[in-house]
């Protein structure tokens, strides 16, 4: 019985131990489940906060808006709402995230577990960095919004000013258009003269308005520069305004013409009595002058001049007849008008109607004599002109028809039909016949030129061509044909090269593709030999032919471009590029399929080989493979060309496939290792270490592959870049040399014109062309140099010809020298021709000056007659013999010019006969003047009668001028004042508003003086009847706007004073706040007493003092917000709110850190056994719940701290713990008491060994535990958690065996 009871006791005791072990394990599982839930919550909160920050950064970086101030202000309001709402809420989420992480790690450390380290992208540091980035973007957006607000405000001001000025100008233009369109009645001569003076005043006003138009245009430019949205409307308005303003000038001229016509009519009425006398005397003088002119025989020296004189002759006769008839008709008409007015005699003249008739008959006889002489000269000039036209026709036909037709026939026509270049060259050479057709035509032209020379023809206005210029045209034709033949020869060579490459590639594909699929000998060595052979094929044959395909495509494009340039038939190659691309793509597909088969066979053979060989052999092979691959990947290949770079890239791909193809061998090695270990190998550490070393090296290959791949990719891109620039260099140099050849052909045309003006004009044109040629040459050279520098910057020298071009920099310089030489030769030829023409022209000018001097002498004598008061003086002037001497010199000089072959003179309209006629007319004029001397004196008497009336008109004119000037001055002043009134009040200080007030007062003080001006204008308006209503309205409106601006300035002054007060408060309070922070830093620096508790107390007090200043900080924030609301961002202080806030946070955190360190030293001194890291964490928790900053925890704070360290207890239990921990019974918990409780709490935690022993009891002393073992003592859901997370290490009797030791170790060490 005793034995039975003892046995029963041991059974029940064992059950109790199993239950205790199960509870211990269950507690651990429950703890780990809660930790896992909190970790999941942390990661969810962290990722959500990071996503929000990323989305918000995108919003902050958006710089789009609709171009209005309202939109910018809305965005500023949105930013403000974000700062006081969404940002604060997310800041709380960030703090909760940090608190959650602290809670997790506190619970883990409290249970002797390793700290939880979140994924790097979800870490608190990453969240803080993103938060700082978001703060930066927020600051950038604030600055952008401020800048845009200022810009849009400026734009609004400009638009308003532009609109006001444009409205005013439109009104002014409309007013002036009405004035110009009005037809004023003219009732007298005085009316006409007054209207003309008014029009002159308007012309002055129109000229003065140009400055205003320029201001409007400048404002429009400023608006359009700042505003893309309204650019079209502003541009349209200013263009319409400018068009209307410019149209006023034409309307002004039209009105002036109308007024002048009316003025003339009135004057004719006024002078009717004197008119008949003047007309009769004029007819007599006219008849004598006409007879003198008809004695001249200067019909011209060319057919065009003589033929032109026909019209002049006809017109002269017609004009003479018409003038005679008109003058006689006028005389009769005026006589009749005089008769109608009752005038029966005319004491102002002695001429009768019969005298007028006799003079008319004399004029008719002289006209007939002149016309007979003209017909003889006309026939001679026509014969000479026919010969000129014959030469011009032949020359123009040769240059404009024969040469272009021949060139088109030999190039475009033959070239567009014959596709074979060699046959085309033969056809062109045969038809060109070495230029014999051109030589035949040139001979005919030369014969005609000799005939012209025999007839004395020295110039030909019908053509610019001469024999030298025609010979140059023929040479240019030959050069153009030669260039075309060179292009055809290039075409032939390029087609041959294309054909060779295309056929070779096609044949290679046809020959190679059937051989791609290999027969396998079912051995590893055989397939490896195939792979080696395949790699050689891929990196050489296949890669090279892929380059050939690219070169074939480039050749095709080059040939097509050349054919299009020369209008040649399209190139249809025997093997086209599309076909080659297609079969090469098929080839690459077949190549890939063959490659996949080879590597599949390799994998199969290696799998067989792996199974046959042992672990050491497999390791040796992998180590050798790694060494080989590492050496290859660590080696940097050089590439001297694009082909080298492509070959290296192909080799890299092959080696990558080689590496990837051996990945399975590493896996097989690891499986083999596991098999060896499971078979109880006596030295498992050896196979583990060796296989792990191979695995690590294998993993490291990926970095080497990436680095080498990047290097090869960069090298390939570099070589591609060089290849592109080589081709670019080739194209530019080819274009340059072609351009130089064509330019030299044009330069060698030495036709400079057939007159001095033409040659001088040609000099400007030649200079312009030279500058264009030099600029174009420099542009080419800069392009060549640019490409050359790019190549040289990549280590490539192009000083010698290369495979892309035969042109080196030295060759380019030769072409430049040829161009400069051609330009210099043309300049020399031009200077020689110009010098000779200038000499001839100087002699013509000299004779023209003498003729002009003679005519001026005659005219000056006529002018002197105006000052003569007696007949004696008139006769003395007439007897001067200087005119005869002038005529003799002109005759002698003209004879010498004609003797030297210089005929014609464009520098003067005067001929010798003209000078003689002028002298004769002068003699007759003096005689007439003697006869009419007394008549002229009588005219002065009649002018006196008009003087009184003229003075009255001048008085009105003076008043009108004064009115116009004063009105315009006042309108300008009103416009300037209204411009000031329309400017927005944009001030930022009391001083600025006071300055604006001073400017306003200065303008307002001018109103009295302009009141006087306005009163004067009213007076003048009453006397002259001039309209002043619109000006009066403008002046009244200006006074009203002045009053409104005065009120606005008063309101703005009050606003600026309020802002000034805020700035002052911000500066004073901010400075005081910063001073207190500095004092706190100083006091904290003095907390260095040997008494550690005293230091802790002092620092705690300082922290509390700083935190109590939070209210002052918020007051500063309130002032700063008020200033921001008023759009005032310059507080005038040496600091801003962000700096104050930053200083506050930094000072608080610094002293808190100092406090934590002091507490840590104090606790270490008390030997609590806690690590410094644990002390820091517990200090943070303690401080978080110390809401009063008294360095003590009240009951509620202590309950919160219990929860934070992982002690989830009810309120009663928490109260019991509080009473036990409060050792001094003061009703609050000090930090020292709190840490002592933590130490006691940690002492009760289960250790790793205890948990292992508990598992061992549950497992029945076995090294592994089964699911049935666990379910006997542990709750089902906790068992589910364990079997999900514990590793299975084997199986016994159909049950999985779980490694509980490894799982427990993982909980304490992970």
Short mmCIF file of N, CA and C in Angstrom, two decimals, residues 3-79:
data_model
loop_
_atom_site.label_atom_id
_atom_site.label_comp_id
_atom_site.label_asym_id
_atom_site.label_seq_id
_atom_site.Cartn_x
_atom_site.Cartn_y
_atom_site.Cartn_z
N UNK A 3 3.87 1.46 -1.05
CA UNK A 3 4.51 1.58 -2.38
C UNK A 3 3.54 2.14 -3.40
N UNK A 4 2.30 1.73 -3.32
CA UNK A 4 1.29 2.22 -4.27
C UNK A 4 1.05 3.71 -4.08
N UNK A 5 0.93 4.11 -2.81
CA UNK A 5 0.71 5.54 -2.52
C UNK A 5 1.89 6.36 -2.99
N UNK A 6 3.09 5.83 -2.75
CA UNK A 6 4.32 6.56 -3.19
C UNK A 6 4.32 6.71 -4.70
N UNK A 7 3.94 5.58 -5.35
CA UNK A 7 3.91 5.64 -6.82
C UNK A 7 2.87 6.65 -7.30
N UNK A 8 1.69 6.63 -6.64
CA UNK A 8 0.64 7.57 -7.01
C UNK A 8 1.08 9.01 -6.79
N UNK A 9 1.80 9.26 -5.71
CA UNK A 9 2.31 10.62 -5.42
C UNK A 9 3.25 11.11 -6.52
N UNK A 10 4.15 10.15 -6.89
CA UNK A 10 5.10 10.54 -7.95
C UNK A 10 4.38 10.82 -9.27
N UNK A 11 3.29 10.03 -9.53
CA UNK A 11 2.53 10.28 -10.78
C UNK A 11 1.89 11.66 -10.74
N UNK A 12 1.20 11.97 -9.61
CA UNK A 12 0.57 13.29 -9.51
C UNK A 12 1.59 14.42 -9.50
N UNK A 13 2.72 14.20 -8.89
CA UNK A 13 3.78 15.23 -8.87
C UNK A 13 4.29 15.47 -10.29
N UNK A 14 4.46 14.37 -11.02
CA UNK A 14 4.90 14.53 -12.43
C UNK A 14 3.88 15.28 -13.26
N UNK A 15 2.59 15.00 -13.01
CA UNK A 15 1.55 15.73 -13.76
C UNK A 15 1.61 17.21 -13.46
N UNK A 16 1.82 17.53 -12.17
CA UNK A 16 1.90 18.95 -11.84
C UNK A 16 3.09 19.63 -12.51
N UNK A 17 4.22 18.93 -12.59
CA UNK A 17 5.39 19.53 -13.27
C UNK A 17 5.10 19.75 -14.75
N UNK A 18 4.41 18.75 -15.36
CA UNK A 18 4.06 18.93 -16.78
C UNK A 18 3.13 20.12 -16.98
N UNK A 19 2.14 20.26 -16.06
CA UNK A 19 1.24 21.40 -16.18
C UNK A 19 1.98 22.72 -16.03
N UNK A 20 2.92 22.77 -15.06
CA UNK A 20 3.71 24.02 -14.87
C UNK A 20 4.55 24.32 -16.12
N UNK A 21 5.15 23.23 -16.66
CA UNK A 21 5.97 23.43 -17.87
C UNK A 21 5.10 23.91 -19.03
N UNK A 22 3.89 23.34 -19.15
CA UNK A 22 2.99 23.76 -20.22
C UNK A 22 2.59 25.20 -20.08
N UNK A 23 2.28 25.62 -18.82
CA UNK A 23 1.91 27.02 -18.61
C UNK A 23 3.07 27.95 -18.96
N UNK A 24 4.28 27.52 -18.57
CA UNK A 24 5.44 28.38 -18.88
C UNK A 24 5.61 28.53 -20.39
N UNK A 25 5.49 27.38 -21.10
CA UNK A 25 5.62 27.45 -22.56
C UNK A 25 4.47 28.28 -23.16
N UNK A 26 3.25 28.06 -22.62
CA UNK A 26 2.09 28.81 -23.13
C UNK A 26 2.23 30.30 -22.92
N UNK A 27 2.78 30.66 -21.73
CA UNK A 27 3.01 32.09 -21.48
C UNK A 27 3.97 32.69 -22.51
N UNK A 28 5.01 31.92 -22.81
CA UNK A 28 5.98 32.41 -23.81
C UNK A 28 5.30 32.59 -25.17
N UNK A 29 4.48 31.58 -25.55
CA UNK A 29 3.80 31.67 -26.85
C UNK A 29 2.87 32.88 -26.86
N UNK A 30 2.12 33.06 -25.77
CA UNK A 30 1.21 34.20 -25.70
C UNK A 30 1.97 35.52 -25.81
N UNK A 31 3.13 35.58 -25.15
CA UNK A 31 3.95 36.80 -25.21
C UNK A 31 4.43 37.06 -26.64
N UNK A 32 4.92 36.00 -27.31
CA UNK A 32 5.44 36.16 -28.68
C UNK A 32 4.32 36.54 -29.64
N UNK A 33 3.10 35.99 -29.41
CA UNK A 33 1.98 36.37 -30.29
C UNK A 33 1.64 37.85 -30.13
N UNK A 34 1.66 38.33 -28.89
CA UNK A 34 1.35 39.76 -28.68
C UNK A 34 2.43 40.64 -29.31
N UNK A 35 3.70 40.22 -29.18
CA UNK A 35 4.79 40.99 -29.80
C UNK A 35 4.62 41.01 -31.31
N UNK A 36 4.27 39.86 -31.89
CA UNK A 36 4.09 39.79 -33.35
C UNK A 36 2.97 40.72 -33.81
N UNK A 37 1.86 40.78 -33.04
CA UNK A 37 0.76 41.66 -33.41
C UNK A 37 1.19 43.13 -33.36
N UNK A 38 1.98 43.48 -32.31
CA UNK A 38 2.43 44.87 -32.23
C UNK A 38 3.41 45.20 -33.36
N UNK A 39 4.25 44.22 -33.72
CA UNK A 39 5.18 44.46 -34.84
C UNK A 39 4.40 44.68 -36.14
N UNK A 40 3.37 43.87 -36.36
CA UNK A 40 2.56 44.05 -37.56
C UNK A 40 1.87 45.41 -37.55
N UNK A 41 1.38 45.83 -36.36
CA UNK A 41 0.76 47.14 -36.25
C UNK A 41 1.76 48.25 -36.55
N UNK A 42 2.99 48.10 -36.04
CA UNK A 42 4.05 49.10 -36.30
C UNK A 42 4.32 49.22 -37.80
N UNK A 43 4.50 48.08 -38.48
CA UNK A 43 4.84 48.10 -39.91
C UNK A 43 3.69 48.68 -40.73
N UNK A 44 2.45 48.40 -40.32
CA UNK A 44 1.30 48.96 -41.03
C UNK A 44 1.26 50.48 -40.87
N UNK A 45 1.46 50.96 -39.60
CA UNK A 45 1.45 52.40 -39.37
C UNK A 45 2.61 53.09 -40.09
N UNK A 46 3.80 52.47 -40.04
CA UNK A 46 4.98 53.07 -40.67
C UNK A 46 4.81 53.19 -42.18
N UNK A 47 4.35 52.09 -42.83
CA UNK A 47 4.19 52.13 -44.28
C UNK A 47 3.11 53.14 -44.68
N UNK A 48 2.03 53.21 -43.87
CA UNK A 48 0.98 54.18 -44.18
C UNK A 48 1.48 55.61 -44.07
N UNK A 49 2.28 55.89 -43.00
CA UNK A 49 2.83 57.23 -42.83
C UNK A 49 3.80 57.58 -43.94
N UNK A 50 4.64 56.63 -44.35
CA UNK A 50 5.60 56.87 -45.45
C UNK A 50 4.85 57.12 -46.76
N UNK A 51 3.80 56.34 -47.02
CA UNK A 51 3.01 56.57 -48.25
C UNK A 51 2.38 57.95 -48.25
N UNK A 52 1.85 58.36 -47.09
CA UNK A 52 1.25 59.70 -46.99
C UNK A 52 2.29 60.78 -47.27
N UNK A 53 3.50 60.62 -46.69
CA UNK A 53 4.55 61.63 -46.90
C UNK A 53 4.97 61.69 -48.36
N UNK A 54 5.07 60.51 -48.99
CA UNK A 54 5.46 60.49 -50.41
C UNK A 54 4.40 61.19 -51.27
N UNK A 55 3.12 60.87 -50.99
CA UNK A 55 2.04 61.52 -51.76
C UNK A 55 2.02 63.03 -51.52
N UNK A 56 2.27 63.43 -50.29
CA UNK A 56 2.25 64.85 -49.97
C UNK A 56 3.42 65.57 -50.64
N UNK A 57 4.59 64.90 -50.75
CA UNK A 57 5.74 65.50 -51.44
C UNK A 57 5.40 65.75 -52.90
N UNK A 58 4.69 64.79 -53.51
CA UNK A 58 4.29 64.97 -54.92
C UNK A 58 3.40 66.21 -55.05
N UNK A 59 2.47 66.37 -54.07
CA UNK A 59 1.59 67.55 -54.10
C UNK A 59 2.40 68.82 -53.95
N UNK A 60 3.38 68.82 -53.02
CA UNK A 60 4.17 70.02 -52.76
C UNK A 60 5.05 70.38 -53.96
N UNK A 61 5.48 69.37 -54.74
CA UNK A 61 6.37 69.64 -55.89
C UNK A 61 5.60 70.09 -57.11
N UNK A 62 4.26 70.04 -57.05
CA UNK A 62 3.45 70.47 -58.19
C UNK A 62 3.51 71.99 -58.32
N UNK A 63 3.93 72.49 -59.47
CA UNK A 63 4.08 73.94 -59.69
C UNK A 63 3.07 74.48 -60.72
N UNK A 64 2.00 73.75 -60.92
CA UNK A 64 1.02 74.18 -61.91
C UNK A 64 -0.07 75.03 -61.25
N UNK A 65 -0.50 76.08 -61.93
CA UNK A 65 -1.65 76.86 -61.49
C UNK A 65 -2.24 77.56 -62.71
N UNK A 66 -3.44 78.18 -62.53
CA UNK A 66 -4.15 78.72 -63.70
C UNK A 66 -3.76 80.14 -64.05
N UNK A 67 -2.67 80.65 -63.39
CA UNK A 67 -2.15 81.95 -63.78
C UNK A 67 -2.88 83.13 -63.15
N UNK A 68 -3.64 82.91 -62.03
CA UNK A 68 -4.37 84.00 -61.39
C UNK A 68 -3.92 84.16 -59.95
N UNK A 69 -4.10 85.39 -59.43
CA UNK A 69 -3.78 85.64 -58.02
C UNK A 69 -4.70 84.81 -57.13
N UNK A 70 -5.97 84.67 -57.55
CA UNK A 70 -6.94 83.92 -56.74
C UNK A 70 -6.48 82.46 -56.55
N UNK A 71 -5.96 81.86 -57.62
CA UNK A 71 -5.52 80.46 -57.52
C UNK A 71 -4.34 80.34 -56.55
N UNK A 72 -3.37 81.30 -56.64
CA UNK A 72 -2.22 81.28 -55.73
C UNK A 72 -2.68 81.48 -54.29
N UNK A 73 -3.62 82.41 -54.07
CA UNK A 73 -4.12 82.64 -52.71
C UNK A 73 -4.84 81.40 -52.19
N UNK A 74 -5.59 80.71 -53.05
CA UNK A 74 -6.25 79.46 -52.63
C UNK A 74 -5.22 78.42 -52.23
N UNK A 75 -4.12 78.35 -52.99
CA UNK A 75 -3.08 77.38 -52.66
C UNK A 75 -2.39 77.73 -51.34
N UNK A 76 -2.22 79.03 -51.09
CA UNK A 76 -1.65 79.45 -49.80
C UNK A 76 -2.59 79.07 -48.66
N UNK A 77 -3.91 79.27 -48.87
CA UNK A 77 -4.89 78.87 -47.84
C UNK A 77 -4.84 77.36 -47.61
N UNK A 78 -4.71 76.59 -48.70
CA UNK A 78 -4.59 75.13 -48.57
C UNK A 78 -3.35 74.76 -47.77
N UNK A 79 -2.25 75.48 -48.00
CA UNK A 79 -1.01 75.20 -47.27
C UNK A 79 -1.17 75.52 -45.79
#
